[in-house]
Structure formats: structure tokens, C-alpha cells
Amino acid sequence: MSRRLAVFASGTGTNFSAIVDHVRAGSLHADVVLLVCDRPGAPVVERARGAGVPVLELAPRRFASKADYEQTVLDRLRLYRVDVVVLAGYMRIVTPLLMAAYPNRILNIHPAYLPEFPGKQGILDAFHAGVAQTGVTVHLIDEGVDSGPILRQVRVPRYPEDTLDTLEARIHGVEHELYPAVIESFLNAIESEGQ
Ligand code: GAR
């Protein structure tokens, strides 16, 4: 198997950049061959252009249906011979169409210790809940929201003096090391399974 990754993202793209940086540093043996962005003009698009990664920018509302949107995405994944899809702040549910095309080959990162605080605001929800620790989870996706087999998760402390900003920065710092490392382990595992 080759190690051709498509990263899907909707926003800032710090995880996208962390993945690209680890590829460049030689600690992640993969090629980031495509960025798929569902929010045209999001900052992650500039990051990809700066890194020389081809971009597919699409607004799903311009399509007749979710299936039409995903079919267009899937066609591009095939064109770029993508092996593994990496969701990195992609704020959209992946439908069965893509899941069927990439069974057990779509990874997601979530900024909480699942099943705690699923959804779009994992950091904010943990902050407001006043917990002493939250975390970061990398998992394979299934039909649910932030569910699916967990590949790795780590705890991140929340200190009494934390503001939302300091907690967010700590979680992102963990994500930027954890995600490339888990992607590398995942690629090694499927390679040794001979798939
Ligand atoms: C990350 O914290 C990621 O874990 C989260 O979005 C952020 C994207 O940041 N994903 C989710 O909440 C998925 N439910 P980034 O655009 O700077 O990488």
C-alpha cells in the first residue's frame, strides 16, 4: 500500500499544518496529496497552497444533495489515488457513501476524551463542565457523531486558573503531536497486515 493521505478540514488548519510538518520532518511516512475543504476561503486553504498541497474547495449547499457533494469528493479522492482520509477539524458528518468507499480508512481527531464531550464544541463543553481533566481522542469513524473505534486517547489537565484560551492551546499542542504519531502507527499497522 502506498501512503497517500487526503486531509479534510473546515477551519483554521493547525492540525493540517502539523501533519504536513511531520511529513517534512520525516516522522510521518506519508504523502499529503489533497486537502478537501467544505468552507471555501477557510484559513486552511491558504496553508495548503503555501505547502504546495492541491485543494478541493466545495460549498456543500451548492449541491442538490449531500450524496452529490460526497460523490464529487469521492471522484477526486479516486483521481488522486487516496488511501486514507484524515479528518482534521472537518465539521461535517461523513455519509455512508464515503464510508463505504473507505471502510476503516477514515480517521478523526476530537478535542476531548471520548465518549466525554462529543460534538462540535468539545473544548468549550469541557471548560464549562469544570472537569479537572479532559483530553484528545483519535478514532476511526463510523455512522455516529464522534463515535467509532478509538485508536488512541490521552488525558489533558484543566487547571483551575485556565481560561478557555489556555485550555484550547494546551489541547491543540497535544493534538499536533498525537495525530501525526497515530497516523504513522495506523499506516504501519495496515501495511503489516498487507492491506
Ligand atoms: C481541532 O481541535 C479538532 O480536534 C476539532 O477541530 C479543531 C480543528 O482545529 N475537531 C472537532 O471538534 C471534531 N468534532 P484546526 O483547524 O486548527 O486543526
JSON list of N, CA and C and ligand atoms in Angstrom, two decimals, residues 12-15 89 91 109-111 119 146 172 175, ligand 1:
[
{"chain": "A", "resi": 12, "resn": "THR", "atom": "N", "xyz": [-9.33, 26.49, 10.66]},
{"chain": "A", "resi": 12, "resn": "THR", "atom": "CA", "xyz": [-8.02, 27.12, 10.81]},
{"chain": "A", "resi": 12, "resn": "THR", "atom": "C", "xyz": [-6.90, 26.28, 10.21]},
{"chain": "A", "resi": 13, "resn": "GLY", "atom": "N", "xyz": [-6.93, 25.00, 10.48]},
{"chain": "A", "resi": 13, "resn": "GLY", "atom": "CA", "xyz": [-5.96, 24.12, 9.82]},
{"chain": "A", "resi": 13, "resn": "GLY", "atom": "C", "xyz": [-4.66, 23.92, 10.55]},
{"chain": "A", "resi": 14, "resn": "THR", "atom": "N", "xyz": [-4.64, 24.14, 11.88]},
{"chain": "A", "resi": 14, "resn": "THR", "atom": "CA", "xyz": [-3.36, 23.90, 12.58]},
{"chain": "A", "resi": 14, "resn": "THR", "atom": "C", "xyz": [-3.00, 22.42, 12.57]},
{"chain": "A", "resi": 15, "resn": "ASN", "atom": "N", "xyz": [-4.00, 21.54, 12.62]},
{"chain": "A", "resi": 15, "resn": "ASN", "atom": "CA", "xyz": [-3.68, 20.11, 12.55]},
{"chain": "A", "resi": 15, "resn": "ASN", "atom": "C", "xyz": [-3.20, 19.72, 11.15]},
{"chain": "A", "resi": 89, "resn": "GLY", "atom": "N", "xyz": [-10.53, 18.61, 11.97]},
{"chain": "A", "resi": 89, "resn": "GLY", "atom": "CA", "xyz": [-11.40, 19.78, 12.12]},
{"chain": "A", "resi": 89, "resn": "GLY", "atom": "C", "xyz": [-12.37, 19.89, 10.96]},
{"chain": "A", "resi": 91, "resn": "MET", "atom": "N", "xyz": [-15.96, 19.77, 10.05]},
{"chain": "A", "resi": 91, "resn": "MET", "atom": "CA", "xyz": [-17.16, 19.91, 10.87]},
{"chain": "A", "resi": 91, "resn": "MET", "atom": "C", "xyz": [-18.42, 19.47, 10.11]},
{"chain": "A", "resi": 109, "resn": "ILE", "atom": "N", "xyz": [-9.89, 13.28, 14.55]},
{"chain": "A", "resi": 109, "resn": "ILE", "atom": "CA", "xyz": [-9.37, 13.71, 15.86]},
{"chain": "A", "resi": 109, "resn": "ILE", "atom": "C", "xyz": [-10.44, 14.53, 16.54]},
{"chain": "A", "resi": 110, "resn": "HIS", "atom": "N", "xyz": [-10.59, 14.30, 17.84]},
{"chain": "A", "resi": 110, "resn": "HIS", "atom": "CA", "xyz": [-11.60, 15.03, 18.60]},
{"chain": "A", "resi": 110, "resn": "HIS", "atom": "C", "xyz": [-10.93, 15.64, 19.84]},
{"chain": "A", "resi": 111, "resn": "PRO", "atom": "N", "xyz": [-11.24, 16.90, 20.14]},
{"chain": "A", "resi": 111, "resn": "PRO", "atom": "CA", "xyz": [-10.54, 17.58, 21.24]},
{"chain": "A", "resi": 111, "resn": "PRO", "atom": "C", "xyz": [-11.17, 17.32, 22.60]},
{"chain": "A", "resi": 119, "resn": "GLY", "atom": "N", "xyz": [-19.26, 16.11, 19.77]},
{"chain": "A", "resi": 119, "resn": "GLY", "atom": "CA", "xyz": [-19.90, 17.26, 19.11]},
{"chain": "A", "resi": 119, "resn": "GLY", "atom": "C", "xyz": [-18.91, 18.33, 18.68]},
{"chain": "A", "resi": 146, "resn": "ASP", "atom": "N", "xyz": [-18.66, 11.48, 16.35]},
{"chain": "A", "resi": 146, "resn": "ASP", "atom": "CA", "xyz": [-17.53, 11.27, 17.25]},
{"chain": "A", "resi": 146, "resn": "ASP", "atom": "C", "xyz": [-17.60, 9.92, 17.96]},
{"chain": "A", "resi": 172, "resn": "HIS", "atom": "N", "xyz": [-4.62, 21.85, 21.74]},
{"chain": "A", "resi": 172, "resn": "HIS", "atom": "CA", "xyz": [-4.06, 21.88, 20.38]},
{"chain": "A", "resi": 172, "resn": "HIS", "atom": "C", "xyz": [-2.61, 21.41, 20.37]},
{"chain": "A", "resi": 175, "resn": "GLU", "atom": "N", "xyz": [-2.72, 17.75, 20.38]},
{"chain": "A", "resi": 175, "resn": "GLU", "atom": "CA", "xyz": [-3.22, 17.24, 19.09]},
{"chain": "A", "resi": 175, "resn": "GLU", "atom": "C", "xyz": [-2.11, 17.22, 18.04]},
{"chain": "B", "resi": 1, "resn": "GAR", "atom": "C1", "xyz": [-9.34, 20.55, 16.43]},
{"chain": "B", "resi": 1, "resn": "GAR", "atom": "O1", "xyz": [-9.23, 20.89, 17.80]},
{"chain": "B", "resi": 1, "resn": "GAR", "atom": "C2", "xyz": [-10.09, 19.25, 16.25]},
{"chain": "B", "resi": 1, "resn": "GAR", "atom": "O2", "xyz": [-9.85, 18.34, 17.28]},
{"chain": "B", "resi": 1, "resn": "GAR", "atom": "C3", "xyz": [-11.52, 19.73, 16.26]},
{"chain": "B", "resi": 1, "resn": "GAR", "atom": "O3", "xyz": [-11.49, 20.89, 15.49]},
{"chain": "B", "resi": 1, "resn": "GAR", "atom": "C4", "xyz": [-10.24, 21.57, 15.71]},
{"chain": "B", "resi": 1, "resn": "GAR", "atom": "C5", "xyz": [-9.68, 22.00, 14.40]},
{"chain": "B", "resi": 1, "resn": "GAR", "atom": "O4", "xyz": [-8.56, 22.83, 14.58]},
{"chain": "B", "resi": 1, "resn": "GAR", "atom": "N1", "xyz": [-12.43, 18.74, 15.73]},
{"chain": "B", "resi": 1, "resn": "GAR", "atom": "C6", "xyz": [-13.64, 18.53, 16.22]},
{"chain": "B", "resi": 1, "resn": "GAR", "atom": "O5", "xyz": [-14.14, 19.19, 17.11]},
{"chain": "B", "resi": 1, "resn": "GAR", "atom": "C7", "xyz": [-14.41, 17.37, 15.58]},
{"chain": "B", "resi": 1, "resn": "GAR", "atom": "N2", "xyz": [-15.58, 17.09, 16.30]},
{"chain": "B", "resi": 1, "resn": "GAR", "atom": "P1", "xyz": [-7.59, 23.15, 13.37]},
{"chain": "B", "resi": 1, "resn": "GAR", "atom": "O6", "xyz": [-8.47, 23.61, 12.20]},
{"chain": "B", "resi": 1, "resn": "GAR", "atom": "O7", "xyz": [-6.71, 24.25, 13.85]},
{"chain": "B", "resi": 1, "resn": "GAR", "atom": "O8", "xyz": [-6.84, 21.90, 13.04]}
]
